[in-house]
Amino acid sequence: MPYYRSVGEVPRKRHTQFRQPDGSLYAEELVGQEGFSSDSSLLYHRHAPTAIVAAEEFTPPAFTRVPNLPLKPRHLRTHKLDGTGADPVLGRQYLLANDDVRIAYVLADRPSPLFRDATGDHCLYLESGSLRVESPFGVLEAVAGDYVIIPTSTIHRLVPTGAEPTRLLAIEAAGHVGPPKRYLSVRGQFLEHSPYCERDVRGPDAPLLVDGEDVEVLVRHRRGWTRYTYAHHPFDVVGWDGHLYPWAFSIHDFEPITGRIHQPPPVHQTFQGPNFVICSFVPRKVDYHPDAIPVPYNHHNVDSDEMLFYTGGNYEARRGSGIEQGSISLHPSGFTHGPQPGAAERSIGVDFFDELAVMVDTFRPLDLCDAASQCEDDGYAWTWARRG
């Protein structure tokens, strides 16, 4: 994250003696990206974070990937995946994936196990409900409309907290996710043209200080999954400081960038990941040139697939296509896409769009996963050719 935080108790100088009430040393843990060459945080544990008493292979729920063949636009209705609920980690139903990112949906009504993903950062978007994110850094509360970024290898537990199940879109990166570099100064401060800033970002503000022995943690790593049993609870941290920690940002705090004529998707960019970007489409004043056509023009992104998750309001360009709350559209590279028939004419004179959507643009093709076939609207691809 672009700015420094200090939480709980930390010594004045790093890597110096910091003793517990009984005189023993607290155990330091440096969590850092790119070796020792990028962002990091320094945590102080009551017990050694390296002490494990067991390790065994773990078999997670399986899913398969198949190419988007024949190549065509797709419409996935995520609410058709509703079941009795699940935990927000192992219950994820994978929809789309490539070697850079996996996109899943879950209706969660129970806590997840302790989990660490050593393969990349997670960006979670809460469609509805509320969620408590517990980690060695403390507690982070999230509500509908929040993005939550969980850095690589952070042990965490996701706990739905509302009366109703939490609907969650999970974007799992094979690398790191953060604000676009063009929004940041060379020292990491948000610049004046950024659509959000440090005041909009929330991080943990107090240690959890959980005690316990023989605690199981599931770890996804580059060779598979392992279930570790730790000698002591990993949330035994008395304090930490640094730039790397879980953080949350509300889509409702994204300040839209508008213009006299239609603005392209990069103005909606919110995060960047390895070979993909995440954008936020929010309620906003739209094009105010007297001859403007507010909906998007037909466009052919020759280098990227475009996925849109519709999470509120009315998306003018897709009216008449069956798009609804919780829908996901996939418009692949190699196919020209644009507004539904009649949308351009209907939009003339409109001065405000009341829409809420999360977009993921990938620079490698997205494959279809098992859950996609369970909730696909097979007629979507032909909606541009309707006659009469």
PDB file of N, CA and C in Angstrom, residues 60-155:
ATOM      1  N   PRO A  60      -7.796 -29.280  -2.425  1.00  0.00           N
ATOM      2  CA  PRO A  60      -8.877 -28.298  -2.412  1.00  0.00           C
ATOM      3  C   PRO A  60      -9.987 -28.701  -3.377  1.00  0.00           C
ATOM      4  N   PRO A  61     -11.135 -28.046  -3.317  1.00  0.00           N
ATOM      5  CA  PRO A  61     -12.165 -28.286  -4.345  1.00  0.00           C
ATOM      6  C   PRO A  61     -11.585 -28.035  -5.732  1.00  0.00           C
ATOM      7  N   ALA A  62     -11.852 -28.935  -6.652  1.00  0.00           N
ATOM      8  CA  ALA A  62     -11.247 -28.853  -7.984  1.00  0.00           C
ATOM      9  C   ALA A  62     -12.145 -28.085  -8.948  1.00  0.00           C
ATOM     10  N   PHE A  63     -11.518 -27.482  -9.954  1.00  0.00           N
ATOM     11  CA  PHE A  63     -12.264 -26.895 -11.060  1.00  0.00           C
ATOM     12  C   PHE A  63     -11.436 -27.045 -12.321  1.00  0.00           C
ATOM     13  N   THR A  64     -12.094 -27.004 -13.462  1.00  0.00           N
ATOM     14  CA  THR A  64     -11.402 -27.152 -14.734  1.00  0.00           C
ATOM     15  C   THR A  64     -11.523 -25.869 -15.553  1.00  0.00           C
ATOM     16  N   ARG A  65     -10.629 -25.715 -16.516  1.00  0.00           N
ATOM     17  CA  ARG A  65     -10.638 -24.573 -17.432  1.00  0.00           C
ATOM     18  C   ARG A  65     -10.728 -25.080 -18.853  1.00  0.00           C
ATOM     19  N   VAL A  66     -11.586 -24.432 -19.659  1.00  0.00           N
ATOM     20  CA  VAL A  66     -11.655 -24.749 -21.081  1.00  0.00           C
ATOM     21  C   VAL A  66     -11.627 -23.440 -21.865  1.00  0.00           C
ATOM     22  N   PRO A  67     -11.076 -23.426 -23.063  1.00  0.00           N
ATOM     23  CA  PRO A  67     -11.034 -22.190 -23.850  1.00  0.00           C
ATOM     24  C   PRO A  67     -12.437 -21.677 -24.189  1.00  0.00           C
ATOM     25  N   ASN A  68     -12.537 -20.386 -24.400  1.00  0.00           N
ATOM     26  CA  ASN A  68     -13.794 -19.757 -24.825  1.00  0.00           C
ATOM     27  C   ASN A  68     -14.004 -20.069 -26.302  1.00  0.00           C
ATOM     28  N   LEU A  69     -14.485 -21.282 -26.569  1.00  0.00           N
ATOM     29  CA  LEU A  69     -14.722 -21.755 -27.938  1.00  0.00           C
ATOM     30  C   LEU A  69     -16.130 -22.319 -28.047  1.00  0.00           C
ATOM     31  N   PRO A  70     -16.850 -21.972 -29.125  1.00  0.00           N
ATOM     32  CA  PRO A  70     -16.449 -20.979 -30.119  1.00  0.00           C
ATOM     33  C   PRO A  70     -16.316 -19.602 -29.479  1.00  0.00           C
ATOM     34  N   LEU A  71     -15.451 -18.781 -30.050  1.00  0.00           N
ATOM     35  CA  LEU A  71     -15.221 -17.451 -29.501  1.00  0.00           C
ATOM     36  C   LEU A  71     -16.490 -16.615 -29.643  1.00  0.00           C
ATOM     37  N   LYS A  72     -17.029 -16.176 -28.519  1.00  0.00           N
ATOM     38  CA  LYS A  72     -18.234 -15.347 -28.560  1.00  0.00           C
ATOM     39  C   LYS A  72     -18.394 -14.642 -27.223  1.00  0.00           C
ATOM     40  N   PRO A  73     -19.184 -13.566 -27.179  1.00  0.00           N
ATOM     41  CA  PRO A  73     -19.476 -12.932 -25.895  1.00  0.00           C
ATOM     42  C   PRO A  73     -20.314 -13.853 -25.033  1.00  0.00           C
ATOM     43  N   ARG A  74     -20.110 -13.731 -23.717  1.00  0.00           N
ATOM     44  CA  ARG A  74     -20.807 -14.602 -22.777  1.00  0.00           C
ATOM     45  C   ARG A  74     -21.513 -13.762 -21.715  1.00  0.00           C
ATOM     46  N   HIS A  75     -22.588 -14.305 -21.187  1.00  0.00           N
ATOM     47  CA  HIS A  75     -23.312 -13.683 -20.072  1.00  0.00           C
ATOM     48  C   HIS A  75     -23.504 -14.744 -18.999  1.00  0.00           C
ATOM     49  N   LEU A  76     -22.946 -14.479 -17.808  1.00  0.00           N
ATOM     50  CA  LEU A  76     -23.037 -15.398 -16.684  1.00  0.00           C
ATOM     51  C   LEU A  76     -23.922 -14.777 -15.612  1.00  0.00           C
ATOM     52  N   ARG A  77     -24.868 -15.530 -15.115  1.00  0.00           N
ATOM     53  CA  ARG A  77     -25.792 -15.050 -14.072  1.00  0.00           C
ATOM     54  C   ARG A  77     -25.362 -15.670 -12.739  1.00  0.00           C
ATOM     55  N   THR A  78     -24.571 -14.930 -11.998  1.00  0.00           N
ATOM     56  CA  THR A  78     -23.964 -15.500 -10.793  1.00  0.00           C
ATOM     57  C   THR A  78     -25.004 -15.879  -9.740  1.00  0.00           C
ATOM     58  N   HIS A  79     -26.152 -15.191  -9.715  1.00  0.00           N
ATOM     59  CA  HIS A  79     -27.145 -15.519  -8.701  1.00  0.00           C
ATOM     60  C   HIS A  79     -27.791 -16.881  -8.949  1.00  0.00           C
ATOM     61  N   LYS A  80     -27.589 -17.442 -10.120  1.00  0.00           N
ATOM     62  CA  LYS A  80     -28.066 -18.803 -10.380  1.00  0.00           C
ATOM     63  C   LYS A  80     -27.185 -19.854  -9.698  1.00  0.00           C
ATOM     64  N   LEU A  81     -26.046 -19.414  -9.170  1.00  0.00           N
ATOM     65  CA  LEU A  81     -25.161 -20.329  -8.458  1.00  0.00           C
ATOM     66  C   LEU A  81     -25.534 -20.460  -6.988  1.00  0.00           C
ATOM     67  N   ASP A  82     -26.568 -19.731  -6.554  1.00  0.00           N
ATOM     68  CA  ASP A  82     -26.962 -19.757  -5.148  1.00  0.00           C
ATOM     69  C   ASP A  82     -27.231 -21.182  -4.682  1.00  0.00           C
ATOM     70  N   GLY A  83     -26.671 -21.491  -3.544  1.00  0.00           N
ATOM     71  CA  GLY A  83     -26.963 -22.767  -2.899  1.00  0.00           C
ATOM     72  C   GLY A  83     -27.320 -22.511  -1.453  1.00  0.00           C
ATOM     73  N   THR A  84     -26.852 -23.361  -0.589  1.00  0.00           N
ATOM     74  CA  THR A  84     -27.132 -23.181   0.831  1.00  0.00           C
ATOM     75  C   THR A  84     -26.090 -22.303   1.506  1.00  0.00           C
ATOM     76  N   GLY A  85     -25.132 -21.808   0.754  1.00  0.00           N
ATOM     77  CA  GLY A  85     -24.075 -21.000   1.328  1.00  0.00           C
ATOM     78  C   GLY A  85     -22.812 -21.821   1.511  1.00  0.00           C
ATOM     79  N   ALA A  86     -21.714 -21.142   1.765  1.00  0.00           N
ATOM     80  CA  ALA A  86     -20.422 -21.808   1.871  1.00  0.00           C
ATOM     81  C   ALA A  86     -19.469 -20.892   2.611  1.00  0.00           C
ATOM     82  N   ASP A  87     -18.236 -21.356   2.819  1.00  0.00           N
ATOM     83  CA  ASP A  87     -17.268 -20.426   3.396  1.00  0.00           C
ATOM     84  C   ASP A  87     -16.627 -19.625   2.269  1.00  0.00           C
ATOM     85  N   PRO A  88     -16.140 -18.405   2.566  1.00  0.00           N
ATOM     86  CA  PRO A  88     -15.713 -17.502   1.490  1.00  0.00           C
ATOM     87  C   PRO A  88     -14.363 -17.816   0.854  1.00  0.00           C
ATOM     88  N   VAL A  89     -13.711 -18.907   1.246  1.00  0.00           N
ATOM     89  CA  VAL A  89     -12.470 -19.328   0.600  1.00  0.00           C
ATOM     90  C   VAL A  89     -12.688 -20.641  -0.151  1.00  0.00           C
ATOM     91  N   LEU A  90     -12.990 -21.719   0.559  1.00  0.00           N
ATOM     92  CA  LEU A  90     -13.142 -23.022  -0.093  1.00  0.00           C
ATOM     93  C   LEU A  90     -14.442 -23.133  -0.870  1.00  0.00           C
ATOM     94  N   GLY A  91     -15.399 -22.222  -0.605  1.00  0.00           N
ATOM     95  CA  GLY A  91     -16.675 -22.261  -1.312  1.00  0.00           C
ATOM     96  C   GLY A  91     -16.709 -21.463  -2.596  1.00  0.00           C
ATOM     97  N   ARG A  92     -15.590 -20.911  -3.021  1.00  0.00           N
ATOM     98  CA  ARG A  92     -15.575 -20.106  -4.242  1.00  0.00           C
ATOM     99  C   ARG A  92     -15.872 -20.962  -5.464  1.00  0.00           C
ATOM    100  N   GLN A  93     -16.736 -20.431  -6.331  1.00  0.00           N
ATOM    101  CA  GLN A  93     -17.071 -21.105  -7.579  1.00  0.00           C
ATOM    102  C   GLN A  93     -16.375 -20.351  -8.714  1.00  0.00           C
ATOM    103  N   TYR A  94     -15.399 -21.011  -9.322  1.00  0.00           N
ATOM    104  CA  TYR A  94     -14.551 -20.337 -10.305  1.00  0.00           C
ATOM    105  C   TYR A  94     -15.271 -20.232 -11.647  1.00  0.00           C
ATOM    106  N   LEU A  95     -15.240 -19.012 -12.196  1.00  0.00           N
ATOM    107  CA  LEU A  95     -15.957 -18.694 -13.425  1.00  0.00           C
ATOM    108  C   LEU A  95     -15.021 -18.519 -14.608  1.00  0.00           C
ATOM    109  N   LEU A  96     -13.954 -17.743 -14.419  1.00  0.00           N
ATOM    110  CA  LEU A  96     -13.043 -17.369 -15.498  1.00  0.00           C
ATOM    111  C   LEU A  96     -11.616 -17.408 -14.964  1.00  0.00           C
ATOM    112  N   ALA A  97     -10.674 -17.769 -15.816  1.00  0.00           N
ATOM    113  CA  ALA A  97      -9.290 -17.839 -15.352  1.00  0.00           C
ATOM    114  C   ALA A  97      -8.325 -17.845 -16.528  1.00  0.00           C
ATOM    115  N   ASN A  98      -7.131 -17.327 -16.271  1.00  0.00           N
ATOM    116  CA  ASN A  98      -5.975 -17.557 -17.134  1.00  0.00           C
ATOM    117  C   ASN A  98      -4.764 -17.691 -16.215  1.00  0.00           C
ATOM    118  N   ASP A  99      -3.562 -17.633 -16.768  1.00  0.00           N
ATOM    119  CA  ASP A  99      -2.388 -17.842 -15.919  1.00  0.00           C
ATOM    120  C   ASP A  99      -2.052 -16.628 -15.058  1.00  0.00           C
ATOM    121  N   ASP A 100      -2.753 -15.519 -15.243  1.00  0.00           N
ATOM    122  CA  ASP A 100      -2.500 -14.305 -14.471  1.00  0.00           C
ATOM    123  C   ASP A 100      -3.531 -14.051 -13.385  1.00  0.00           C
ATOM    124  N   VAL A 101      -4.751 -14.551 -13.579  1.00  0.00           N
ATOM    125  CA  VAL A 101      -5.830 -14.198 -12.662  1.00  0.00           C
ATOM    126  C   VAL A 101      -6.912 -15.275 -12.685  1.00  0.00           C
ATOM    127  N   ARG A 102      -7.524 -15.480 -11.511  1.00  0.00           N
ATOM    128  CA  ARG A 102      -8.696 -16.360 -11.390  1.00  0.00           C
ATOM    129  C   ARG A 102      -9.837 -15.523 -10.836  1.00  0.00           C
ATOM    130  N   ILE A 103     -11.042 -15.688 -11.388  1.00  0.00           N
ATOM    131  CA  ILE A 103     -12.204 -14.906 -10.963  1.00  0.00           C
ATOM    132  C   ILE A 103     -13.276 -15.886 -10.490  1.00  0.00           C
ATOM    133  N   ALA A 104     -13.729 -15.689  -9.242  1.00  0.00           N
ATOM    134  CA  ALA A 104     -14.677 -16.619  -8.636  1.00  0.00           C
ATOM    135  C   ALA A 104     -15.785 -15.838  -7.938  1.00  0.00           C
ATOM    136  N   TYR A 105     -16.877 -16.534  -7.665  1.00  0.00           N
ATOM    137  CA  TYR A 105     -18.023 -15.951  -6.978  1.00  0.00           C
ATOM    138  C   TYR A 105     -18.424 -16.878  -5.849  1.00  0.00           C
ATOM    139  N   VAL A 106     -18.862 -16.299  -4.722  1.00  0.00           N
ATOM    140  CA  VAL A 106     -19.292 -17.140  -3.612  1.00  0.00           C
ATOM    141  C   VAL A 106     -20.388 -16.445  -2.832  1.00  0.00           C
ATOM    142  N   LEU A 107     -21.355 -17.227  -2.414  1.00  0.00           N
ATOM    143  CA  LEU A 107     -22.377 -16.802  -1.467  1.00  0.00           C
ATOM    144  C   LEU A 107     -21.971 -17.411  -0.131  1.00  0.00           C
ATOM    145  N   ALA A 108     -21.455 -16.581   0.773  1.00  0.00           N
ATOM    146  CA  ALA A 108     -20.810 -17.077   1.989  1.00  0.00           C
ATOM    147  C   ALA A 108     -21.669 -16.824   3.215  1.00  0.00           C
ATOM    148  N   ASP A 109     -21.807 -17.864   4.040  1.00  0.00           N
ATOM    149  CA  ASP A 109     -22.591 -17.725   5.267  1.00  0.00           C
ATOM    150  C   ASP A 109     -21.890 -18.293   6.491  1.00  0.00           C
ATOM    151  N   ARG A 110     -20.608 -18.620   6.360  1.00  0.00           N
ATOM    152  CA  ARG A 110     -19.871 -19.176   7.492  1.00  0.00           C
ATOM    153  C   ARG A 110     -18.403 -18.770   7.385  1.00  0.00           C
ATOM    154  N   PRO A 111     -17.648 -18.793   8.482  1.00  0.00           N
ATOM    155  CA  PRO A 111     -16.238 -18.378   8.433  1.00  0.00           C
ATOM    156  C   PRO A 111     -15.396 -19.324   7.591  1.00  0.00           C
ATOM    157  N   SER A 112     -14.361 -18.780   6.992  1.00  0.00           N
ATOM    158  CA  SER A 112     -13.398 -19.600   6.266  1.00  0.00           C
ATOM    159  C   SER A 112     -12.390 -20.188   7.245  1.00  0.00           C
ATOM    160  N   PRO A 113     -11.643 -21.198   6.810  1.00  0.00           N
ATOM    161  CA  PRO A 113     -10.478 -21.610   7.598  1.00  0.00           C
ATOM    162  C   PRO A 113      -9.397 -20.537   7.521  1.00  0.00           C
ATOM    163  N   LEU A 114      -8.391 -20.649   8.367  1.00  0.00           N
ATOM    164  CA  LEU A 114      -7.213 -19.798   8.200  1.00  0.00           C
ATOM    165  C   LEU A 114      -6.546 -20.188   6.888  1.00  0.00           C
ATOM    166  N   PHE A 115      -6.170 -19.194   6.111  1.00  0.00           N
ATOM    167  CA  PHE A 115      -5.742 -19.445   4.732  1.00  0.00           C
ATOM    168  C   PHE A 115      -4.639 -18.465   4.362  1.00  0.00           C
ATOM    169  N   ARG A 116      -3.684 -18.966   3.606  1.00  0.00           N
ATOM    170  CA  ARG A 116      -2.609 -18.126   3.062  1.00  0.00           C
ATOM    171  C   ARG A 116      -2.443 -18.489   1.595  1.00  0.00           C
ATOM    172  N   ASP A 117      -2.464 -17.495   0.722  1.00  0.00           N
ATOM    173  CA  ASP A 117      -2.207 -17.729  -0.694  1.00  0.00           C
ATOM    174  C   ASP A 117      -0.817 -17.192  -1.013  1.00  0.00           C
ATOM    175  N   ALA A 118       0.115 -18.094  -1.225  1.00  0.00           N
ATOM    176  CA  ALA A 118       1.486 -17.708  -1.514  1.00  0.00           C
ATOM    177  C   ALA A 118       1.734 -17.502  -3.000  1.00  0.00           C
ATOM    178  N   THR A 119       0.662 -17.528  -3.814  1.00  0.00           N
ATOM    179  CA  THR A 119       0.836 -17.369  -5.262  1.00  0.00           C
ATOM    180  C   THR A 119       0.489 -15.961  -5.747  1.00  0.00           C
ATOM    181  N   GLY A 120      -0.165 -15.139  -4.904  1.00  0.00           N
ATOM    182  CA  GLY A 120      -0.506 -13.797  -5.360  1.00  0.00           C
ATOM    183  C   GLY A 120      -1.488 -13.097  -4.445  1.00  0.00           C
ATOM    184  N   ASP A 121      -1.719 -11.810  -4.727  1.00  0.00           N
ATOM    185  CA  ASP A 121      -2.669 -11.000  -3.968  1.00  0.00           C
ATOM    186  C   ASP A 121      -4.099 -11.367  -4.331  1.00  0.00           C
ATOM    187  N   HIS A 122      -5.022 -11.084  -3.413  1.00  0.00           N
ATOM    188  CA  HIS A 122      -6.452 -11.211  -3.678  1.00  0.00           C
ATOM    189  C   HIS A 122      -7.095  -9.835  -3.627  1.00  0.00           C
ATOM    190  N   CYS A 123      -7.988  -9.584  -4.582  1.00  0.00           N
ATOM    191  CA  CYS A 123      -8.859  -8.413  -4.544  1.00  0.00           C
ATOM    192  C   CYS A 123     -10.284  -8.935  -4.421  1.00  0.00           C
ATOM    193  N   LEU A 124     -10.907  -8.676  -3.272  1.00  0.00           N
ATOM    194  CA  LEU A 124     -12.272  -9.120  -3.025  1.00  0.00           C
ATOM    195  C   LEU A 124     -13.213  -7.942  -3.197  1.00  0.00           C
ATOM    196  N   TYR A 125     -14.346  -8.168  -3.849  1.00  0.00           N
ATOM    197  CA  TYR A 125     -15.373  -7.129  -3.961  1.00  0.00           C
ATOM    198  C   TYR A 125     -16.652  -7.656  -3.336  1.00  0.00           C
ATOM    199  N   LEU A 126     -17.214  -6.902  -2.387  1.00  0.00           N
ATOM    200  CA  LEU A 126     -18.441  -7.303  -1.715  1.00  0.00           C
ATOM    201  C   LEU A 126     -19.638  -6.749  -2.463  1.00  0.00           C
ATOM    202  N   GLU A 127     -20.390  -7.650  -3.083  1.00  0.00           N
ATOM    203  CA  GLU A 127     -21.621  -7.231  -3.751  1.00  0.00           C
ATOM    204  C   GLU A 127     -22.695  -6.880  -2.717  1.00  0.00           C
ATOM    205  N   SER A 128     -22.791  -7.680  -1.656  1.00  0.00           N
ATOM    206  CA  SER A 128     -23.757  -7.429  -0.595  1.00  0.00           C
ATOM    207  C   SER A 128     -23.284  -8.116   0.670  1.00  0.00           C
ATOM    208  N   GLY A 129     -23.882  -7.733   1.801  1.00  0.00           N
ATOM    209  CA  GLY A 129     -23.495  -8.312   3.068  1.00  0.00           C
ATOM    210  C   GLY A 129     -22.313  -7.589   3.688  1.00  0.00           C
ATOM    211  N   SER A 130     -21.708  -8.209   4.676  1.00  0.00           N
ATOM    212  CA  SER A 130     -20.555  -7.628   5.362  1.00  0.00           C
ATOM    213  C   SER A 130     -19.588  -8.730   5.738  1.00  0.00           C
ATOM    214  N   LEU A 131     -18.340  -8.341   5.999  1.00  0.00           N
ATOM    215  CA  LEU A 131     -17.275  -9.315   6.162  1.00  0.00           C
ATOM    216  C   LEU A 131     -16.232  -8.759   7.122  1.00  0.00           C
ATOM    217  N   ARG A 132     -15.765  -9.620   8.028  1.00  0.00           N
ATOM    218  CA  ARG A 132     -14.631  -9.266   8.874  1.00  0.00           C
ATOM    219  C   ARG A 132     -13.403 -10.017   8.374  1.00  0.00           C
ATOM    220  N   VAL A 133     -12.348  -9.277   8.069  1.00  0.00           N
ATOM    221  CA  VAL A 133     -11.099  -9.863   7.597  1.00  0.00           C
ATOM    222  C   VAL A 133     -10.120  -9.863   8.763  1.00  0.00           C
ATOM    223  N   GLU A 134      -9.781 -11.053   9.244  1.00  0.00           N
ATOM    224  CA  GLU A 134      -8.853 -11.193  10.371  1.00  0.00           C
ATOM    225  C   GLU A 134      -7.497 -11.633   9.837  1.00  0.00           C
ATOM    226  N   SER A 135      -6.425 -11.051  10.376  1.00  0.00           N
ATOM    227  CA  SER A 135      -5.071 -11.389   9.953  1.00  0.00           C
ATOM    228  C   SER A 135      -4.099 -11.022  11.068  1.00  0.00           C
ATOM    229  N   PRO A 136      -2.813 -11.373  10.940  1.00  0.00           N
ATOM    230  CA  PRO A 136      -1.850 -10.942  11.951  1.00  0.00           C
ATOM    231  C   PRO A 136      -1.767  -9.417  12.093  1.00  0.00           C
ATOM    232  N   PHE A 137      -2.258  -8.689  11.096  1.00  0.00           N
ATOM    233  CA  PHE A 137      -2.221  -7.231  11.140  1.00  0.00           C
ATOM    234  C   PHE A 137      -3.382  -6.646  11.945  1.00  0.00           C
ATOM    235  N   GLY A 138      -4.396  -7.468  12.239  1.00  0.00           N
ATOM    236  CA  GLY A 138      -5.566  -6.999  12.970  1.00  0.00           C
ATOM    237  C   GLY A 138      -6.842  -7.306  12.214  1.00  0.00           C
ATOM    238  N   VAL A 139      -7.881  -6.526  12.504  1.00  0.00           N
ATOM    239  CA  VAL A 139      -9.204  -6.734  11.909  1.00  0.00           C
ATOM    240  C   VAL A 139      -9.501  -5.621  10.919  1.00  0.00           C
ATOM    241  N   LEU A 140     -10.087  -5.994   9.796  1.00  0.00           N
ATOM    242  CA  LEU A 140     -10.543  -5.048   8.794  1.00  0.00           C
ATOM    243  C   LEU A 140     -12.006  -5.370   8.503  1.00  0.00           C
ATOM    244  N   GLU A 141     -12.885  -4.410   8.768  1.00  0.00           N
ATOM    245  CA  GLU A 141     -14.314  -4.608   8.522  1.00  0.00           C
ATOM    246  C   GLU A 141     -14.659  -4.123   7.121  1.00  0.00           C
ATOM    247  N   ALA A 142     -15.443  -4.915   6.390  1.00  0.00           N
ATOM    248  CA  ALA A 142     -15.822  -4.566   5.024  1.00  0.00           C
ATOM    249  C   ALA A 142     -17.333  -4.702   4.867  1.00  0.00           C
ATOM    250  N   VAL A 143     -17.916  -3.817   4.043  1.00  0.00           N
ATOM    251  CA  VAL A 143     -19.354  -3.819   3.784  1.00  0.00           C
ATOM    252  C   VAL A 143     -19.582  -3.787   2.282  1.00  0.00           C
ATOM    253  N   ALA A 144     -20.856  -3.864   1.876  1.00  0.00           N
ATOM    254  CA  ALA A 144     -21.190  -3.868   0.454  1.00  0.00           C
ATOM    255  C   ALA A 144     -20.557  -2.675  -0.251  1.00  0.00           C
ATOM    256  N   GLY A 145     -19.953  -2.935  -1.398  1.00  0.00           N
ATOM    257  CA  GLY A 145     -19.284  -1.892  -2.166  1.00  0.00           C
ATOM    258  C   GLY A 145     -17.804  -1.778  -1.878  1.00  0.00           C
ATOM    259  N   ASP A 146     -17.307  -2.507  -0.905  1.00  0.00           N
ATOM    260  CA  ASP A 146     -15.884  -2.437  -0.565  1.00  0.00           C
ATOM    261  C   ASP A 146     -15.061  -3.379  -1.430  1.00  0.00           C
ATOM    262  N   TYR A 147     -13.900  -2.875  -1.856  1.00  0.00           N
ATOM    263  CA  TYR A 147     -12.817  -3.724  -2.318  1.00  0.00           C
ATOM    264  C   TYR A 147     -11.917  -4.008  -1.112  1.00  0.00           C
ATOM    265  N   VAL A 148     -11.422  -5.230  -1.014  1.00  0.00           N
ATOM    266  CA  VAL A 148     -10.442  -5.578   0.008  1.00  0.00           C
ATOM    267  C   VAL A 148      -9.242  -6.196  -0.693  1.00  0.00           C
ATOM    268  N   ILE A 149      -8.058  -5.637  -0.462  1.00  0.00           N
ATOM    269  CA  ILE A 149      -6.819  -6.167  -1.022  1.00  0.00           C
ATOM    270  C   ILE A 149      -6.093  -6.939   0.069  1.00  0.00           C
ATOM    271  N   ILE A 150      -5.823  -8.217  -0.193  1.00  0.00           N
ATOM    272  CA  ILE A 150      -5.099  -9.057   0.756  1.00  0.00           C
ATOM    273  C   ILE A 150      -3.759  -9.426   0.127  1.00  0.00           C
ATOM    274  N   PRO A 151      -2.653  -8.929   0.683  1.00  0.00           N
ATOM    275  CA  PRO A 151      -1.353  -9.182   0.054  1.00  0.00           C
ATOM    276  C   PRO A 151      -0.960 -10.660   0.063  1.00  0.00           C
ATOM    277  N   THR A 152      -0.129 -11.019  -0.884  1.00  0.00           N
ATOM    278  CA  THR A 152       0.399 -12.373  -0.999  1.00  0.00           C
ATOM    279  C   THR A 152       0.925 -12.881   0.341  1.00  0.00           C
ATOM    280  N   SER A 153       0.583 -14.121   0.654  1.00  0.00           N
ATOM    281  CA  SER A 153       1.089 -14.850   1.824  1.00  0.00           C
ATOM    282  C   SER A 153       0.608 -14.308   3.168  1.00  0.00           C
ATOM    283  N   THR A 154      -0.414 -13.468   3.163  1.00  0.00           N
ATOM    284  CA  THR A 154      -1.008 -13.027   4.421  1.00  0.00           C
ATOM    285  C   THR A 154      -1.951 -14.110   4.939  1.00  0.00           C
ATOM    286  N   ILE A 155      -1.662 -14.667   6.117  1.00  0.00           N
ATOM    287  CA  ILE A 155      -2.608 -15.597   6.730  1.00  0.00           C
ATOM    288  C   ILE A 155      -3.847 -14.804   7.122  1.00  0.00           C
TER     289      ILE A 155
END
